[in-house]
Coordinates of C-alpha atoms in Angstrom, one line a residue:
Chain A
M1 CA 36.6 29.4 -29.8
T2 CA 33.6 31.1 -28.1
P3 CA 33.8 30.7 -24.4
T4 CA 30.7 29.1 -22.8
P5 CA 28.7 31.8 -21.1
S6 CA 27.7 31.4 -17.5
F7 CA 24.3 30.1 -16.8
L8 CA 23.0 33.5 -15.6
E9 CA 24.3 35.3 -18.7
A10 CA 22.7 32.7 -21.0
Y11 CA 19.4 32.8 -19.1
R12 CA 19.2 36.6 -19.2
I13 CA 19.3 36.3 -23.0
V14 CA 16.5 33.8 -23.3
Q15 CA 14.5 34.9 -20.3
R16 CA 12.0 37.1 -22.1
D17 CA 11.2 34.5 -24.7
V18 CA 10.8 31.5 -22.3
E19 CA 8.7 33.5 -19.8
R20 CA 6.4 34.8 -22.5
F21 CA 5.9 31.3 -23.8
A22 CA 5.2 30.1 -20.2
L23 CA 2.6 32.7 -19.7
F24 CA 0.9 32.0 -23.0
L25 CA 1.0 28.3 -22.2
C26 CA -0.3 28.5 -18.6
R27 CA -2.4 31.7 -19.0
D28 CA -1.9 32.2 -15.3
R29 CA 1.0 34.2 -13.9
M30 CA 1.4 32.0 -10.8
A31 CA 1.3 28.7 -12.7
A32 CA 3.7 30.1 -15.3
A33 CA 6.1 31.2 -12.6
D34 CA 5.9 27.7 -11.1
V35 CA 6.7 25.9 -14.2
T36 CA 9.4 28.4 -15.3
Q37 CA 11.2 28.2 -12.0
D38 CA 11.2 24.4 -12.2
A39 CA 12.5 24.5 -15.7
V40 CA 15.2 27.0 -14.8
L41 CA 16.3 24.9 -11.9
A42 CA 16.5 21.8 -14.1
A43 CA 18.4 23.7 -16.7
F44 CA 20.8 25.1 -14.1
E45 CA 21.5 21.6 -12.8
N46 CA 22.2 20.4 -16.4
W47 CA 24.0 23.5 -17.6
S48 CA 27.2 21.6 -18.1
R49 CA 25.5 19.5 -20.7
I50 CA 23.5 22.3 -22.3
E51 CA 26.3 24.9 -22.7
T52 CA 24.9 27.1 -25.4
V53 CA 22.1 29.8 -25.4
E54 CA 20.1 28.2 -28.2
R55 CA 20.1 24.8 -26.5
L56 CA 19.2 26.4 -23.2
K57 CA 16.2 28.1 -24.7
S58 CA 15.1 24.8 -26.3
Y59 CA 15.7 22.9 -23.0
V60 CA 13.8 25.4 -20.9
I61 CA 10.8 25.5 -23.2
T62 CA 10.7 21.7 -23.5
T63 CA 10.9 21.4 -19.7
I64 CA 8.1 24.0 -19.3
I65 CA 5.8 22.0 -21.5
R66 CA 6.7 18.9 -19.5
C67 CA 6.0 20.6 -16.2
Y68 CA 2.8 22.0 -17.5
H69 CA 1.6 18.5 -18.5
R70 CA 2.6 17.1 -15.2
Q71 CA 0.6 19.8 -13.4
R72 CA -2.4 19.0 -15.6
R73 CA -2.1 15.4 -14.8
N74 CA -1.9 16.2 -11.0
G75 CA -4.9 18.5 -11.4
K76 CA -3.0 21.5 -10.1
R77 CA -3.7 23.7 -13.0
H78 CA -6.8 25.9 -13.3
D79 CA -8.0 26.0 -16.8
E80 CA -10.5 28.7 -16.1
L81 CA -7.9 31.3 -15.5
V82 CA -6.8 33.5 -18.4
D83 CA -4.4 36.1 -17.3
V84 CA -1.8 37.4 -19.7
D85 CA -2.1 41.0 -18.6
S86 CA 1.4 41.1 -17.4
L87 CA 2.7 40.6 -20.9
L88 CA 3.6 44.1 -21.9
S89 CA 5.5 45.6 -24.8
T90 CA 9.1 46.6 -24.2
S91 CA 9.3 49.0 -27.0
S92 CA 7.4 52.3 -27.6
L93 CA 4.4 51.7 -29.7
S94 CA 1.6 53.9 -31.0
A95 CA -1.7 53.8 -29.2
E96 CA -3.2 51.9 -32.1
D97 CA -0.5 49.3 -32.1
L98 CA -0.8 48.9 -28.3
A99 CA -4.5 48.4 -28.7
D100 CA -4.0 45.7 -31.4
L101 CA -1.4 44.1 -29.3
E102 CA -3.7 43.7 -26.4
I103 CA -6.5 42.4 -28.6
I104 CA -4.3 39.7 -30.2
R105 CA -2.6 38.9 -26.9
N106 CA -6.0 38.1 -25.4
A107 CA -7.2 36.3 -28.5
I108 CA -4.1 34.0 -28.4
A109 CA -4.7 33.3 -24.8
V110 CA -8.1 31.8 -25.4
L111 CA -7.0 29.6 -28.3
P112 CA -7.3 25.9 -27.7
Y113 CA -4.1 24.3 -26.3
D114 CA -3.0 22.5 -29.4
L115 CA -3.3 25.5 -31.6
R116 CA -1.9 27.9 -29.0
V117 CA 1.3 26.1 -28.4
S118 CA 2.1 25.6 -32.0
F119 CA 1.2 29.1 -32.9
V120 CA 3.2 30.8 -30.2
L121 CA 6.2 28.7 -30.9
A122 CA 6.0 29.3 -34.6
E123 CA 4.8 32.9 -34.9
V124 CA 5.8 34.5 -31.7
E125 CA 9.0 32.7 -30.9
G126 CA 10.0 32.1 -34.5
W127 CA 10.8 28.4 -34.2
P128 CA 11.0 26.4 -37.4
H129 CA 8.0 24.1 -37.9
K130 CA 10.4 21.1 -38.0
N131 CA 11.7 21.8 -34.5
I132 CA 8.2 22.3 -33.1
A133 CA 7.1 19.0 -34.7
S134 CA 10.0 17.2 -33.0
M135 CA 9.3 18.9 -29.6
L136 CA 5.6 18.2 -29.6
N137 CA 5.9 14.8 -31.1
L138 CA 3.8 15.8 -34.1
S139 CA 4.2 15.5 -37.9
L140 CA 5.4 18.5 -39.8
S141 CA 2.1 18.8 -41.6
A142 CA 0.2 18.7 -38.3
V143 CA 2.2 21.6 -37.0
K144 CA 1.6 23.6 -40.2
M145 CA -2.1 22.9 -40.1
R146 CA -2.3 23.9 -36.4
V147 CA -0.5 27.2 -37.1
K148 CA -2.7 27.9 -40.0
R149 CA -5.9 27.1 -38.1
A150 CA -4.7 29.3 -35.3
R151 CA -4.1 32.2 -37.7
D152 CA -7.5 31.7 -39.2
L153 CA -9.2 31.7 -35.8
L154 CA -7.3 34.8 -34.7
R155 CA -8.2 36.6 -37.9
A156 CA -11.8 35.7 -37.5
R157 CA -11.6 36.9 -33.9
L158 CA -10.0 40.1 -34.8
Q159 CA -12.5 40.9 -37.5
D160 CA -15.0 41.0 -34.7
P161 CA -13.3 42.5 -31.7
S162 CA -16.2 42.1 -29.4
P163 CA -15.4 41.1 -25.8
I164 CA -13.6 37.8 -25.9
S165 CA -15.7 34.9 -24.9
H166 CA -14.2 31.7 -23.5
E167 CA -15.8 29.5 -26.0
L168 CA -12.4 28.5 -27.4
N169 CA -11.0 27.9 -24.0
H170 CA -11.1 24.2 -24.0
D171 CA -7.8 22.6 -23.5
R172 CA -7.1 19.0 -24.5
Chain B
M1 CA -8.2 44.7 -38.2
T2 CA -6.5 44.5 -41.5
D3 CA -4.0 41.8 -42.4
E4 CA -1.2 44.3 -42.2
R5 CA -2.2 45.3 -38.7
F6 CA -2.6 41.7 -37.8
E7 CA 0.9 40.8 -38.9
R8 CA 2.3 43.9 -37.2
A9 CA 0.6 42.9 -34.0
I10 CA 2.1 39.5 -34.1
S11 CA 5.4 40.9 -34.8
N12 CA 5.1 43.3 -31.9
L13 CA 4.3 40.4 -29.7
H14 CA 7.9 39.3 -30.1
N15 CA 8.9 42.5 -28.2
T16 CA 6.7 41.8 -25.2
A17 CA 7.9 40.5 -21.9
T18 CA 6.4 39.5 -18.6
T19 CA 6.4 42.4 -16.3
P20 CA 7.6 41.8 -13.7
P21 CA 9.7 38.7 -14.7
L22 CA 8.4 35.3 -13.7
V23 CA 11.8 34.3 -12.5
T24 CA 13.1 36.9 -10.1
D25 CA 16.7 37.9 -9.5
E26 CA 16.4 36.5 -6.0
Y27 CA 15.4 33.1 -7.4
L28 CA 18.3 33.1 -9.8
A29 CA 20.7 34.1 -7.0
S30 CA 19.4 31.3 -4.8
L31 CA 20.0 28.6 -7.5
K32 CA 23.3 27.6 -6.1
K33 CA 21.9 27.2 -2.7
R34 CA 19.0 25.1 -4.0
T35 CA 21.3 22.7 -5.8
R36 CA 23.4 22.3 -2.8
R37 CA 20.5 21.5 -0.6
P38 CA 19.8 18.1 -2.0
Y39 CA 23.4 17.0 -1.4
F40 CA 23.2 18.2 2.2
A41 CA 19.8 16.7 2.6
M42 CA 21.1 13.4 1.2
G43 CA 23.9 13.4 3.7
V44 CA 21.4 14.0 6.5
V45 CA 19.2 11.3 5.2
C46 CA 22.1 8.9 5.0
V47 CA 23.0 9.6 8.6
L48 CA 19.4 9.1 9.7
L49 CA 19.1 5.9 7.8
I50 CA 22.2 4.5 9.4
T51 CA 20.9 5.5 12.8
V52 CA 17.5 3.9 12.1
V53 CA 19.2 0.7 10.8
V54 CA 21.3 0.5 14.0
V55 CA 18.3 1.0 16.2
L56 CA 16.1 -1.4 14.3
N57 CA 18.8 -4.1 14.5
R58 CA 18.7 -3.7 18.3
Q59 CA 15.0 -3.8 18.6
P60 CA 13.1 -6.3 16.4
S61 CA 10.1 -4.1 15.8
V62 CA 8.4 -3.2 12.6
P63 CA 7.3 0.4 12.0
N64 CA 3.6 0.8 12.3
I65 CA 3.3 -2.9 13.3
T66 CA 3.8 -3.2 17.0
P67 CA 4.2 -6.4 18.9
Y68 CA 1.5 -7.4 21.3
V69 CA 1.5 -6.4 24.9
L70 CA 1.5 -9.8 26.4
H71 CA -1.2 -10.5 28.8
S72 CA 0.4 -12.9 31.2
P73 CA 3.0 -11.5 33.6
S74 CA 4.8 -14.8 33.5
A75 CA 4.7 -15.0 29.8
Q76 CA 7.7 -14.8 27.6
T77 CA 8.5 -11.6 25.7
A78 CA 7.1 -10.9 22.3
A79 CA 10.6 -11.0 20.8
S80 CA 11.4 -14.4 22.1
A81 CA 7.9 -15.6 21.1
L82 CA 8.7 -14.6 17.6
Q83 CA 11.6 -16.9 17.5
Q84 CA 9.5 -20.0 18.2
G85 CA 9.3 -22.4 15.4
S86 CA 6.1 -24.1 14.4
V87 CA 7.6 -27.4 13.9
E88 CA 6.9 -28.9 17.2
H89 CA 8.4 -31.9 18.9
E90 CA 6.1 -34.3 20.6
P91 CA 6.9 -34.7 24.3
P92 CA 8.6 -37.9 25.3
E93 CA 6.3 -40.8 26.4
N94 CA 7.9 -41.0 29.9
T95 CA 6.8 -37.5 30.9
S96 CA 3.7 -36.8 32.8
V97 CA 2.1 -35.2 29.8
S98 CA 0.2 -37.8 27.7
R99 CA 0.6 -38.0 24.0
S100 CA -2.9 -36.8 23.4
E101 CA -1.9 -33.4 24.9
A102 CA 0.8 -32.9 22.3
P103 CA -1.1 -30.3 20.3
Q104 CA -1.2 -28.1 23.4
R105 CA 2.2 -26.7 22.4
M106 CA 0.8 -24.8 19.6
I107 CA -2.1 -23.6 21.6
N108 CA 0.3 -22.6 24.3
T109 CA 2.1 -20.3 21.9
H110 CA -1.2 -18.5 21.5
A111 CA -2.0 -18.7 25.2
F112 CA 0.8 -16.2 25.9
L113 CA -1.1 -13.6 24.0
N114 CA -3.6 -11.1 25.1
T115 CA -6.5 -13.3 24.2
N116 CA -8.8 -10.3 23.9
W117 CA -7.2 -10.0 20.5
L118 CA -7.4 -13.6 19.5
P119 CA -9.9 -14.2 16.7
T120 CA -12.5 -16.2 18.5
M121 CA -14.8 -17.7 15.9
T122 CA -18.3 -18.6 16.7
L123 CA -19.5 -20.9 14.0
D124 CA -22.6 -22.2 15.8
A125 CA -23.5 -23.8 19.2
G126 CA -21.2 -26.7 18.5
H127 CA -18.2 -24.8 17.2
A128 CA -16.8 -21.8 18.9
G129 CA -13.5 -20.4 20.1
V130 CA -11.5 -21.5 17.1
S131 CA -8.5 -19.2 16.4
Y132 CA -8.1 -20.3 12.8
L133 CA -9.9 -22.1 10.0
Q134 CA -9.5 -25.8 10.3
L135 CA -10.3 -27.4 6.9
D136 CA -10.2 -31.0 5.8
S137 CA -7.7 -32.2 3.2
T138 CA -10.2 -31.7 0.3
E139 CA -11.0 -28.2 1.3
L140 CA -7.3 -27.4 1.7
Q141 CA -6.6 -28.7 -1.8
R142 CA -9.1 -26.2 -3.1
L143 CA -6.9 -23.5 -1.5
G144 CA -3.8 -25.0 -3.3
I145 CA -2.5 -26.7 -0.2
T146 CA -1.5 -30.4 -0.3
V147 CA -0.8 -32.1 3.0
F148 CA 1.3 -35.3 2.7
R149 CA 2.4 -37.4 5.6
D150 CA 5.7 -35.7 6.0
S151 CA 5.4 -32.6 3.9
V152 CA 3.2 -29.7 2.9
V153 CA 3.1 -28.0 -0.5
V154 CA 1.5 -24.6 -0.8
Q155 CA 0.8 -22.8 -3.9
T156 CA 2.0 -19.2 -4.0
V157 CA 0.8 -16.1 -5.5
Y158 CA 2.9 -16.8 -8.6
G159 CA 1.0 -19.8 -9.7
T160 CA 4.0 -22.0 -9.3
A161 CA 5.5 -23.5 -6.2
L162 CA 7.3 -21.3 -3.8
S163 CA 11.0 -21.0 -4.4
A164 CA 13.0 -23.1 -2.1
T165 CA 15.1 -20.6 -0.3
S166 CA 16.7 -22.3 2.6
E167 CA 20.4 -22.0 3.1
R168 CA 21.0 -25.6 2.0
D169 CA 18.7 -25.7 -0.9
S170 CA 17.8 -23.4 -3.7
G171 CA 15.9 -23.6 -6.9
M172 CA 12.3 -24.3 -7.6
Y173 CA 10.4 -27.0 -5.9
V174 CA 9.4 -29.9 -8.1
S175 CA 6.6 -28.6 -10.1
G176 CA 5.1 -32.1 -10.6
E177 CA 3.8 -32.0 -7.1
V178 CA 1.9 -28.7 -7.7
L179 CA -1.8 -29.4 -7.9
H180 CA -3.3 -26.4 -9.5
A181 CA -2.6 -22.7 -9.8
H182 CA -3.8 -20.5 -7.0
Y183 CA -3.0 -17.0 -7.8
D184 CA -4.2 -14.2 -5.7
S185 CA -5.2 -15.2 -2.3
I186 CA -2.1 -16.4 -0.5
I187 CA -0.4 -13.6 1.3
M188 CA 2.2 -15.7 2.9
A189 CA 3.1 -19.3 2.2
T190 CA 5.4 -21.8 3.6
V191 CA 6.7 -24.9 1.9
L192 CA 8.0 -27.8 3.9
I193 CA 9.8 -30.6 2.4
S194 CA 10.6 -33.8 4.2
P195 CA 12.4 -35.4 5.9
T196 CA 14.1 -32.7 7.9
F197 CA 11.1 -30.4 8.4
T198 CA 13.3 -27.5 7.5
K199 CA 11.2 -24.4 7.4
F200 CA 11.7 -22.2 4.4
P201 CA 11.9 -18.5 5.0
I202 CA 8.8 -16.7 4.0
R203 CA 10.5 -14.2 1.8
R204 CA 9.6 -13.9 -1.8
A205 CA 6.1 -15.2 -1.1
S206 CA 4.2 -12.0 -1.0
P207 CA 3.0 -9.6 -3.7
V208 CA 4.6 -6.6 -2.1
Q209 CA 4.9 -4.3 -5.0
F210 CA 3.5 -3.6 -8.3
E211 CA 5.6 -2.6 -11.3
R212 CA 5.2 -1.7 -14.8
Y213 CA 7.1 -4.0 -17.2
Q214 CA 6.9 -3.8 -20.9
G215 CA 3.7 -1.7 -20.6
L216 CA 1.9 -4.2 -18.3
N217 CA 1.1 -4.1 -14.7
C218 CA 3.0 -6.8 -12.9
I219 CA 3.3 -8.1 -9.4
A220 CA 7.0 -8.1 -8.7
E221 CA 8.9 -9.7 -6.0
Q222 CA 10.5 -7.4 -3.6
D223 CA 14.1 -8.0 -4.3
P224 CA 14.8 -5.4 -7.0
P225 CA 17.9 -7.1 -8.5
L226 CA 16.0 -10.3 -8.9
A227 CA 12.6 -8.9 -9.6
A228 CA 12.5 -8.6 -13.4
P229 CA 13.2 -12.2 -14.4
L230 CA 10.9 -13.5 -11.7
W231 CA 7.8 -11.5 -12.7
N232 CA 5.4 -14.1 -13.7
T233 CA 2.0 -12.7 -12.7
V234 CA 0.9 -10.1 -15.3
F235 CA -2.3 -8.2 -15.3
Q236 CA -3.3 -7.0 -18.7
N237 CA -5.7 -4.7 -17.1
E238 CA -5.7 -3.5 -13.6
L239 CA -9.4 -4.2 -13.1
A240 CA -9.4 -7.5 -14.9
S241 CA -7.9 -9.7 -12.2
S242 CA -10.0 -11.3 -9.6
D243 CA -7.4 -10.1 -7.1
T244 CA -7.6 -6.5 -8.2
V245 CA -11.4 -6.5 -8.0
W246 CA -11.1 -6.9 -4.3
M247 CA -8.2 -4.4 -4.2
V248 CA -10.2 -1.8 -6.0
R249 CA -13.2 -2.3 -3.8
H250 CA -11.1 -2.1 -0.6
P251 CA -8.1 0.0 -1.5
R252 CA -7.2 1.1 1.9
T253 CA -7.6 -2.3 3.4
T254 CA -5.5 -3.8 0.7
A255 CA -2.8 -1.2 1.2
L256 CA -2.9 -1.9 4.9
M257 CA -2.6 -5.7 4.3
L258 CA 0.2 -5.3 1.9
R259 CA 2.0 -2.9 4.3
V260 CA 1.8 -5.6 6.9
V261 CA 3.1 -8.3 4.6
K262 CA 5.9 -6.0 3.3
A263 CA 7.0 -5.1 6.7
L264 CA 7.0 -8.6 7.9
S265 CA 8.7 -9.9 4.8
W266 CA 11.5 -7.4 5.2
K267 CA 11.9 -7.6 8.9
Y268 CA 10.9 -11.1 9.9
Q269 CA 12.1 -13.3 7.1
R270 CA 12.3 -16.2 9.5
M271 CA 9.3 -15.5 11.6
T272 CA 6.9 -18.4 11.9
S273 CA 3.7 -17.5 10.2
D274 CA 1.5 -18.2 13.2
S275 CA 3.4 -15.7 15.2
L276 CA 1.6 -13.1 13.1
M277 CA -1.2 -13.6 15.6
M278 CA 0.9 -11.5 18.0
L279 CA 1.1 -8.4 15.8
V280 CA -1.1 -5.4 15.6
V281 CA -1.3 -3.0 12.8
E282 CA -2.3 0.6 13.5
D283 CA -4.7 2.3 11.2
G284 CA -5.4 5.7 12.5
A285 CA -6.9 5.4 16.0
V286 CA -7.9 1.8 15.4
R287 CA -5.6 -1.0 16.3
I288 CA -6.3 -4.0 14.2
P289 CA -4.7 -7.4 14.9
V290 CA -3.2 -9.0 11.9
A291 CA -5.2 -12.1 12.8
K292 CA -8.4 -10.1 12.1
L293 CA -7.0 -8.5 9.0
L294 CA -6.0 -11.7 7.2
V295 CA -7.7 -15.1 7.3
P296 CA -5.7 -17.7 9.3
V297 CA -5.9 -21.3 8.0
R298 CA -4.2 -24.0 10.0
V299 CA -2.2 -26.6 8.1
A300 CA -0.8 -29.6 10.0
T301 CA 0.8 -32.9 9.1
P302 CA 0.2 -36.1 11.1
W303 CA 2.8 -37.1 13.7
T304 CA 5.8 -38.8 12.3
A305 CA 9.2 -40.0 13.4
D306 CA 12.0 -37.5 13.5
P307 CA 14.7 -38.7 11.0
T308 CA 17.4 -37.3 13.3
D309 CA 16.1 -39.0 16.4
E310 CA 13.9 -42.1 16.1
K311 CA 12.6 -41.7 19.7
K312 CA 11.1 -38.3 18.8
R313 CA 8.0 -37.7 16.9
I314 CA 7.4 -34.5 15.1
R315 CA 4.8 -32.8 13.0
Y316 CA 4.5 -29.6 11.0
D317 CA 1.9 -27.3 12.3
A318 CA 1.5 -23.8 10.9
I319 CA -1.0 -21.1 10.2
L320 CA -1.1 -19.7 6.7
W321 CA -2.5 -16.3 6.1
Y322 CA -4.8 -15.3 3.3
L323 CA -6.2 -12.1 1.9
P324 CA -9.9 -12.4 2.3
S325 CA -10.5 -11.8 -1.4
D326 CA -13.6 -12.9 -3.2
R327 CA -11.7 -15.7 -4.8
F328 CA -10.4 -17.0 -1.5
L329 CA -13.8 -16.8 0.1
A330 CA -15.4 -18.6 -2.8
T331 CA -13.0 -21.4 -2.3
L332 CA -14.0 -22.0 1.3
P333 CA -16.7 -24.5 2.3
K334 CA -20.1 -22.8 2.4
A335 CA -20.5 -23.1 6.2
V336 CA -17.2 -21.4 6.8
R337 CA -17.6 -18.9 4.0
D338 CA -20.9 -17.7 5.4
F339 CA -19.6 -16.6 8.7
V340 CA -16.3 -15.2 7.7
T341 CA -17.5 -13.2 4.7
E342 CA -19.6 -10.8 6.8
E343 CA -16.8 -10.4 9.3
Y344 CA -14.2 -9.4 6.8
R345 CA -16.6 -7.2 5.0
A346 CA -17.2 -5.4 8.3
I347 CA -13.5 -5.1 8.9
A348 CA -12.9 -3.7 5.3
D349 CA -15.8 -1.2 5.9
M350 CA -14.3 -0.2 9.1
I351 CA -11.0 0.6 7.4
E352 CA -12.4 2.1 4.2
L353 CA -15.0 4.2 5.9
R354 CA -12.9 5.0 8.9
L355 CA -15.6 3.7 11.3
T356 CA -15.0 3.4 14.9
M357 CA -15.0 0.0 16.5
Q358 CA -18.4 0.7 18.0
E359 CA -19.9 1.6 14.6
T360 CA -18.3 -1.6 13.2
C361 CA -19.8 -3.7 15.9
E362 CA -23.3 -2.2 15.1
R363 CA -23.0 -3.6 11.6
L364 CA -22.2 -7.1 12.7
A365 CA -24.5 -9.9 13.7
Q366 CA -23.7 -10.5 17.3
P367 CA -21.6 -12.1 18.6
S368 CA -18.9 -11.3 16.2
A369 CA -17.6 -14.6 14.7
L370 CA -14.0 -13.3 15.0
G371 CA -14.5 -11.7 18.3
L372 CA -13.9 -8.4 16.7
C373 CA -16.2 -6.6 19.1
S374 CA -15.2 -8.4 22.2
D375 CA -12.2 -6.2 22.9
T376 CA -13.7 -2.8 23.3
A377 CA -16.4 -1.3 25.3
T378 CA -17.2 -4.6 26.9
P379 CA -18.7 -4.5 30.4
L380 CA -16.5 -7.4 31.4
S381 CA -12.8 -8.0 31.2
I382 CA -10.9 -11.1 32.3
L383 CA -7.9 -10.1 34.5
S384 CA -6.4 -13.5 35.0
V385 CA -7.1 -17.2 35.0
G386 CA -5.7 -19.7 37.4
P387 CA -4.4 -22.1 38.3
I388 CA -2.8 -23.3 35.1
P389 CA -2.8 -26.1 34.6
A390 CA -6.1 -26.5 36.4
Q391 CA -7.3 -29.8 37.9
D392 CA -10.4 -29.6 40.1
H393 CA -11.4 -26.1 39.6
V394 CA -10.4 -22.9 37.9
N395 CA -10.8 -19.3 39.1
L396 CA -11.6 -16.5 36.7
F397 CA -10.6 -13.1 38.0
V398 CA -12.8 -10.6 36.2
N399 CA -13.6 -6.9 36.4
S400 CA -17.2 -6.0 35.5
S401 CA -18.9 -2.6 35.1
V402 CA -22.3 -4.2 35.6
S403 CA -23.9 -6.8 37.7
A404 CA -25.3 -9.2 35.1
P405 CA -25.9 -12.8 34.2
I406 CA -23.1 -14.6 32.3
T407 CA -22.4 -17.8 30.4
V408 CA -19.0 -19.4 30.8
S409 CA -17.9 -21.9 28.1
F410 CA -14.8 -23.9 27.7
I411 CA -13.8 -24.5 24.1
D412 CA -11.6 -27.5 23.4
A413 CA -9.1 -28.0 20.6
N414 CA -11.8 -29.3 18.3
G415 CA -13.9 -26.2 18.8
I416 CA -16.5 -27.9 20.9
A417 CA -18.1 -25.7 23.6
H418 CA -18.6 -27.1 27.2
V419 CA -20.9 -24.8 29.1
A420 CA -20.3 -24.3 32.8
H421 CA -23.6 -24.3 34.6
D422 CA -22.4 -23.2 38.0
A423 CA -21.1 -19.8 36.9
T424 CA -24.2 -17.8 35.9
H425 CA -23.7 -14.3 37.4
V426 CA -21.1 -11.7 37.9
E427 CA -21.0 -8.8 40.4
E428 CA -20.0 -5.3 39.6
G429 CA -16.4 -4.5 40.2
R430 CA -13.6 -6.9 40.6
S431 CA -14.6 -10.4 41.5
S432 CA -13.6 -14.1 41.2
I433 CA -15.7 -16.7 39.5
E434 CA -14.9 -20.3 40.5
V435 CA -15.8 -23.0 38.1
N436 CA -15.9 -26.6 39.2
L437 CA -14.2 -28.7 36.5
H438 CA -15.4 -32.0 37.9
E439 CA -18.9 -31.2 37.0
L440 CA -17.9 -30.4 33.5
A441 CA -15.9 -33.7 33.1
L442 CA -13.5 -32.0 30.7
P443 CA -11.0 -34.3 29.2
P444 CA -7.4 -33.2 29.5
G445 CA -6.3 -30.7 27.0
P446 CA -6.1 -27.1 26.1
Y447 CA -9.2 -24.9 26.3
V448 CA -10.1 -21.4 25.5
I449 CA -12.6 -19.8 28.0
L450 CA -15.4 -17.7 26.6
I451 CA -17.6 -15.5 28.8
E452 CA -20.8 -14.1 27.3
C453 CA -22.0 -11.0 29.2
V454 CA -24.7 -8.6 28.1
G455 CA -24.4 -9.5 24.4
H456 CA -20.6 -9.3 24.4
T457 CA -18.2 -12.3 24.2
I458 CA -14.9 -12.2 26.0
S459 CA -12.3 -14.9 25.5
S460 CA -9.5 -15.7 27.8
R461 CA -6.1 -17.4 27.3
A462 CA -5.9 -21.1 27.0
L463 CA -6.5 -23.3 30.1
I464 CA -4.9 -26.7 30.4
V465 CA -6.8 -29.3 32.3
R466 CA -4.7 -32.2 33.6

């Protein structure tokens, strides 16, 4: 039987993914840090029920989304901020790949909220569409449609790599 | 960018990380401490709560609602005054007090107060100095109050009769005696059922909290274990109720009123409703008497024999307190409505706009019907009145900042003003004004003294002429 890892061990495994998601979600480092810390604290307090790494990741991401919505309701979030510059590659890439990475990172950041969340969870985090639908309380087809629309928008944006405007930056 | 590069870029995104991390090692290391803090804090809070409960049990005071500083040095304390019942016993026939003076007892209760705070209403030249609204039986019925010979039935905020919550009795009052629904105006209500004149506690008679129940906004009673089955006033839409219209228009005033009711309901479950006149609620720098925040309406039964002692005659006499909502004001007779509406609008403005008392007074037609502006920045103050009871004359000891003409009036229990013509001027500083009562030919009874000076009206405690 696999022993249950300690919370810190488990969080180290998922830390990169959940923080990347939080940054894409909030698009502001301070706001992302806030919601992530809240989510980590909640997960720590419920670790006895979570137990596994996979469930921890799911729990933290769900809590991050919830905290983000709560901040939006309370008017604490600043939609005009788009700051994903601290999202850097951990592996050695060519100069061309690094440039592409920066372009696509910034393009994702200005996607509308609905498309951004679905796309990041599906394409960046690799979550099954079914799980995303359940988490976001959407139908499976809606999730697939959002991911597809996000890809189309990104492709269109990347065909024309002019400075990114904020025309898409309208959250729900 | 080609599709291949696009897919590769997305794939490379998976290998990115926030640099530096959003959750630092220090934060992770402090997690244990953070989770322990609430338990420690809960312990501290429990100790503090126990301390507060012990202290509160020793001193019957309500947070943010402070008892009056009593004006008369010989007066009883506020705490003992709070214990007074409003069911009064008529004095025996063989005492020196005649039967016609019996109502003075209730007036006496108010006479112990700092009368600067009493709501002195000025209806017109013939009616002044009334501390409450006195309505006839038809007008009371429009408010949902039915006065019988030996009982009073008051509709509550719930649209049904108030729960009978005395120690001996429980259950709902007979609904057949309820006249009509009266939903949103009554803040406090008292039901009295003959023949023993037992006063029912005022708890569960106030809309002290709002809850969501099955997706609807509900007014809930304050007792959480009993609240759910007793919810019976439901708002489909927060703005749809006639009650909430007033609340939306005057949110801070409503919150203040509900805070008063809540505190009183919790702390003084057996306090007589007319004792509310002695309480002041603090809102910022402004101290507002409850009597000027809620509308006092007097309800009294005729004198009747005491079933426990045939020689005694008793009556029920109480002040019911209303939220001055649009619906309540519309129910009042026009003559009464006209003068109280402006007053309560000014009070609400004062609270909503955080006006000073002076700014409020500037908005009012002078003199204030409720005496709102008679207690600050007045050139004249009444230090004391004596002797009490007065016979041939009465001395008014006053302190004036100006030398000015004055008008002294004596207001009887019916609100009729008797103007004293021999007191027409006051000197600067402390002085005594003597009024000859023989010239006024006042009948025996309780009186409130009003002094008008430089546009201000100052009221004094009650005077009893024998």
